[in-house]
Amino acid sequence: MDPMAIALEEAHLAGARGEVPVGAVVLGPDGAVLARAGNAVEAACDASAHAELLALRAAAHRLGTPRLIGCDLVVTLEPCPMCAAALSHFRIRRLVFGAYDPKGGGVEHGARLFSLPSCLHRPEVVGGVRETEAAALLRDFFRARR
């Protein structure tokens, strides 16, 4: 299955639970799925329970290492500054994301963390993968709540 399809499935599941519909999947160096997660901020009463962090933590636990050398993260939304910093610390090889986030993003927008001289690791970044679908999922979620 396409990794972004898996991330979108996790985002749909998160939205159905009342979470902001963001999903993430970590792929090992061989392309195998190591972990997948959707946002769980509300359920966990934890502002850091973003899909990216949950998937990264689960992948690191599964591999028994704090660094995910050679691994990729696929996520439905441009990571926020907190998650971008985590990607750097986990040493993710490649970040692939769907929708851009001009308001809260930390990669292509806002802090642009990977562009800072103090950034300790810069992953390859591919944005806009299935962007229309990922953005529509978020737009529909928030429209239903207004």
PDB file of C-alpha atoms in Angstrom:
ATOM      1  CA  MET A   1       0.000   0.000   0.000  1.00  0.00           C
ATOM      2  CA  ASP A   2       1.148   3.547  -0.802  1.00  0.00           C
ATOM      3  CA  PRO A   3       2.606   5.143   2.374  1.00  0.00           C
ATOM      4  CA  MET A   4       0.591   8.352   1.908  1.00  0.00           C
ATOM      5  CA  ALA A   5      -2.564   6.235   1.619  1.00  0.00           C
ATOM      6  CA  ILE A   6      -1.699   4.714   5.000  1.00  0.00           C
ATOM      7  CA  ALA A   7      -1.123   8.178   6.488  1.00  0.00           C
ATOM      8  CA  LEU A   8      -4.443   9.393   5.032  1.00  0.00           C
ATOM      9  CA  GLU A   9      -6.195   6.359   6.525  1.00  0.00           C
ATOM     10  CA  GLU A  10      -4.730   7.245   9.936  1.00  0.00           C
ATOM     11  CA  ALA A  11      -5.879  10.852   9.433  1.00  0.00           C
ATOM     12  CA  HIS A  12      -9.439   9.690   8.651  1.00  0.00           C
ATOM     13  CA  LEU A  13      -9.450   7.529  11.778  1.00  0.00           C
ATOM     14  CA  ALA A  14      -8.177  10.439  13.892  1.00  0.00           C
ATOM     15  CA  GLY A  15     -10.884  12.727  12.507  1.00  0.00           C
ATOM     16  CA  ALA A  16     -13.543  10.131  13.283  1.00  0.00           C
ATOM     17  CA  ARG A  17     -12.312  10.175  16.913  1.00  0.00           C
ATOM     18  CA  GLY A  18     -12.677  13.960  17.029  1.00  0.00           C
ATOM     19  CA  GLU A  19      -8.951  14.614  16.645  1.00  0.00           C
ATOM     20  CA  VAL A  20      -7.523  16.976  14.044  1.00  0.00           C
ATOM     21  CA  PRO A  21      -7.205  14.598  11.063  1.00  0.00           C
ATOM     22  CA  VAL A  22      -3.472  14.174  10.664  1.00  0.00           C
ATOM     23  CA  GLY A  23      -1.860  10.809  10.064  1.00  0.00           C
ATOM     24  CA  ALA A  24       1.750   9.656   9.862  1.00  0.00           C
ATOM     25  CA  VAL A  25       3.721   6.564   8.964  1.00  0.00           C
ATOM     26  CA  VAL A  26       7.404   5.728   9.496  1.00  0.00           C
ATOM     27  CA  LEU A  27       9.120   3.602   6.885  1.00  0.00           C
ATOM     28  CA  GLY A  28      12.284   1.642   7.568  1.00  0.00           C
ATOM     29  CA  PRO A  29      15.331   1.790   5.296  1.00  0.00           C
ATOM     30  CA  ASP A  30      13.842  -1.109   3.316  1.00  0.00           C
ATOM     31  CA  GLY A  31      10.503   0.697   2.873  1.00  0.00           C
ATOM     32  CA  ALA A  32       8.626  -1.504   5.343  1.00  0.00           C
ATOM     33  CA  VAL A  33       6.114   0.183   7.647  1.00  0.00           C
ATOM     34  CA  LEU A  34       7.592   0.439  11.146  1.00  0.00           C
ATOM     35  CA  ALA A  35       4.842   2.495  12.776  1.00  0.00           C
ATOM     36  CA  ARG A  36       1.708   4.452  11.977  1.00  0.00           C
ATOM     37  CA  ALA A  37      -0.385   6.850  14.014  1.00  0.00           C
ATOM     38  CA  GLY A  38      -3.013   9.546  13.939  1.00  0.00           C
ATOM     39  CA  ASN A  39      -3.295  12.580  16.170  1.00  0.00           C
ATOM     40  CA  ALA A  40      -4.288  11.726  19.742  1.00  0.00           C
ATOM     41  CA  VAL A  41      -4.035  15.125  21.462  1.00  0.00           C
ATOM     42  CA  GLU A  42      -7.577  15.122  22.865  1.00  0.00           C
ATOM     43  CA  ALA A  43      -7.706  11.449  23.874  1.00  0.00           C
ATOM     44  CA  ALA A  44      -4.310  11.585  25.588  1.00  0.00           C
ATOM     45  CA  CYS A  45      -4.806  15.077  27.073  1.00  0.00           C
ATOM     46  CA  ASP A  46      -1.337  15.696  25.662  1.00  0.00           C
ATOM     47  CA  ALA A  47      -0.568  18.652  23.396  1.00  0.00           C
ATOM     48  CA  SER A  48       2.476  16.773  22.078  1.00  0.00           C
ATOM     49  CA  ALA A  49       0.491  13.724  20.913  1.00  0.00           C
ATOM     50  CA  HIS A  50       0.823  14.698  17.259  1.00  0.00           C
ATOM     51  CA  ALA A  51       0.716  11.881  14.716  1.00  0.00           C
ATOM     52  CA  GLU A  52       4.364  12.423  13.791  1.00  0.00           C
ATOM     53  CA  LEU A  53       5.651  12.151  17.357  1.00  0.00           C
ATOM     54  CA  LEU A  54       3.539   9.100  18.122  1.00  0.00           C
ATOM     55  CA  ALA A  55       4.744   7.301  14.983  1.00  0.00           C
ATOM     56  CA  LEU A  56       8.391   8.304  15.536  1.00  0.00           C
ATOM     57  CA  ARG A  57       8.329   7.134  19.152  1.00  0.00           C
ATOM     58  CA  ALA A  58       6.730   3.818  18.200  1.00  0.00           C
ATOM     59  CA  ALA A  59       9.261   3.225  15.402  1.00  0.00           C
ATOM     60  CA  ALA A  60      12.200   4.016  17.689  1.00  0.00           C
ATOM     61  CA  HIS A  61      10.818   1.685  20.345  1.00  0.00           C
ATOM     62  CA  ARG A  62      10.317  -1.067  17.770  1.00  0.00           C
ATOM     63  CA  LEU A  63      13.910  -0.696  16.509  1.00  0.00           C
ATOM     64  CA  GLY A  64      15.334  -0.215  19.999  1.00  0.00           C
ATOM     65  CA  THR A  65      17.180   2.968  19.107  1.00  0.00           C
ATOM     66  CA  PRO A  66      16.620   6.704  19.671  1.00  0.00           C
ATOM     67  CA  ARG A  67      17.700   7.515  16.113  1.00  0.00           C
ATOM     68  CA  LEU A  68      15.886   6.404  12.991  1.00  0.00           C
ATOM     69  CA  ILE A  69      18.830   6.490  10.600  1.00  0.00           C
ATOM     70  CA  GLY A  70      17.729   5.717   7.041  1.00  0.00           C
ATOM     71  CA  CYS A  71      14.032   5.927   7.898  1.00  0.00           C
ATOM     72  CA  ASP A  72      11.410   8.117   6.259  1.00  0.00           C
ATOM     73  CA  LEU A  73       8.350   9.860   7.681  1.00  0.00           C
ATOM     74  CA  VAL A  74       5.219  10.310   5.581  1.00  0.00           C
ATOM     75  CA  VAL A  75       2.614  12.660   7.074  1.00  0.00           C
ATOM     76  CA  THR A  76      -0.550  14.269   5.754  1.00  0.00           C
ATOM     77  CA  LEU A  77       0.293  17.819   6.919  1.00  0.00           C
ATOM     78  CA  GLU A  78       3.471  19.894   6.948  1.00  0.00           C
ATOM     79  CA  PRO A  79       4.948  19.322  10.424  1.00  0.00           C
ATOM     80  CA  CYS A  80       4.723  22.064  13.032  1.00  0.00           C
ATOM     81  CA  PRO A  81       7.962  23.430  14.564  1.00  0.00           C
ATOM     82  CA  MET A  82       7.776  20.928  17.449  1.00  0.00           C
ATOM     83  CA  CYS A  83       7.489  17.958  15.094  1.00  0.00           C
ATOM     84  CA  ALA A  84      10.115  19.350  12.699  1.00  0.00           C
ATOM     85  CA  ALA A  85      12.559  19.587  15.602  1.00  0.00           C
ATOM     86  CA  ALA A  86      11.740  15.997  16.557  1.00  0.00           C
ATOM     87  CA  LEU A  87      12.409  14.848  12.978  1.00  0.00           C
ATOM     88  CA  SER A  88      15.839  16.408  13.223  1.00  0.00           C
ATOM     89  CA  HIS A  89      16.573  14.724  16.568  1.00  0.00           C
ATOM     90  CA  PHE A  90      15.326  11.348  15.324  1.00  0.00           C
ATOM     91  CA  ARG A  91      17.607  11.809  12.274  1.00  0.00           C
ATOM     92  CA  ILE A  92      14.865  11.042   9.754  1.00  0.00           C
ATOM     93  CA  ARG A  93      16.308  10.601   6.254  1.00  0.00           C
ATOM     94  CA  ARG A  94      13.329  11.920   4.281  1.00  0.00           C
ATOM     95  CA  LEU A  95      10.145  13.779   5.153  1.00  0.00           C
ATOM     96  CA  VAL A  96       7.218  13.455   2.766  1.00  0.00           C
ATOM     97  CA  PHE A  97       4.130  15.516   3.551  1.00  0.00           C
ATOM     98  CA  GLY A  98       0.778  16.230   1.963  1.00  0.00           C
ATOM     99  CA  ALA A  99      -0.842  19.581   2.714  1.00  0.00           C
ATOM    100  CA  TYR A 100       1.174  22.731   3.303  1.00  0.00           C
ATOM    101  CA  ASP A 101       0.463  24.625   6.533  1.00  0.00           C
ATOM    102  CA  PRO A 102       1.095  28.361   6.061  1.00  0.00           C
ATOM    103  CA  LYS A 103      -0.224  29.138   9.559  1.00  0.00           C
ATOM    104  CA  GLY A 104       1.347  26.434  11.723  1.00  0.00           C
ATOM    105  CA  GLY A 105       3.996  24.728   9.612  1.00  0.00           C
ATOM    106  CA  GLY A 106       7.623  24.644  10.630  1.00  0.00           C
ATOM    107  CA  VAL A 107       9.280  23.274   7.487  1.00  0.00           C
ATOM    108  CA  GLU A 108       8.273  25.334   4.446  1.00  0.00           C
ATOM    109  CA  HIS A 109       6.504  28.010   6.512  1.00  0.00           C
ATOM    110  CA  GLY A 110       6.937  29.729   9.875  1.00  0.00           C
ATOM    111  CA  ALA A 111      10.141  28.739  11.640  1.00  0.00           C
ATOM    112  CA  ARG A 112      11.542  26.875   8.587  1.00  0.00           C
ATOM    113  CA  LEU A 113      13.515  24.855  11.096  1.00  0.00           C
ATOM    114  CA  PHE A 114      15.648  22.941   8.592  1.00  0.00           C
ATOM    115  CA  SER A 115      16.926  26.232   7.151  1.00  0.00           C
ATOM    116  CA  LEU A 116      18.352  27.432  10.460  1.00  0.00           C
ATOM    117  CA  PRO A 117      22.137  27.209  10.941  1.00  0.00           C
ATOM    118  CA  SER A 118      21.535  25.649  14.368  1.00  0.00           C
ATOM    119  CA  CYS A 119      19.578  22.709  12.901  1.00  0.00           C
ATOM    120  CA  LEU A 120      21.537  19.564  13.765  1.00  0.00           C
ATOM    121  CA  HIS A 121      20.135  17.346  10.970  1.00  0.00           C
ATOM    122  CA  ARG A 122      18.304  18.274   7.770  1.00  0.00           C
ATOM    123  CA  PRO A 123      16.195  15.578   6.154  1.00  0.00           C
ATOM    124  CA  GLU A 124      15.337  15.577   2.485  1.00  0.00           C
ATOM    125  CA  VAL A 125      11.891  17.201   2.165  1.00  0.00           C
ATOM    126  CA  VAL A 126       9.181  16.408  -0.379  1.00  0.00           C
ATOM    127  CA  GLY A 127       5.993  18.433   0.067  1.00  0.00           C
ATOM    128  CA  GLY A 128       2.626  18.468  -1.648  1.00  0.00           C
ATOM    129  CA  VAL A 129       2.133  14.704  -2.066  1.00  0.00           C
ATOM    130  CA  ARG A 130      -1.626  14.137  -2.443  1.00  0.00           C
ATOM    131  CA  GLU A 131      -1.957  17.706  -1.204  1.00  0.00           C
ATOM    132  CA  THR A 132      -5.504  18.241  -2.458  1.00  0.00           C
ATOM    133  CA  GLU A 133      -6.838  15.192  -0.634  1.00  0.00           C
ATOM    134  CA  ALA A 134      -4.971  15.941   2.594  1.00  0.00           C
ATOM    135  CA  ALA A 135      -6.037  19.596   2.583  1.00  0.00           C
ATOM    136  CA  ALA A 136      -9.683  18.710   1.887  1.00  0.00           C
ATOM    137  CA  LEU A 137      -9.721  16.343   4.857  1.00  0.00           C
ATOM    138  CA  LEU A 138      -8.577  19.143   7.173  1.00  0.00           C
ATOM    139  CA  ARG A 139     -10.833  21.770   5.598  1.00  0.00           C
ATOM    140  CA  ASP A 140     -13.903  19.538   5.923  1.00  0.00           C
ATOM    141  CA  PHE A 141     -13.062  18.687   9.539  1.00  0.00           C
ATOM    142  CA  PHE A 142     -12.819  22.325  10.597  1.00  0.00           C
ATOM    143  CA  ARG A 143     -15.813  23.432   8.498  1.00  0.00           C
ATOM    144  CA  ALA A 144     -17.989  20.904  10.343  1.00  0.00           C
ATOM    145  CA  ARG A 145     -16.916  22.441  13.673  1.00  0.00           C
ATOM    146  CA  ARG A 146     -17.625  26.075  12.824  1.00  0.00           C
TER     147      ARG A 146
END
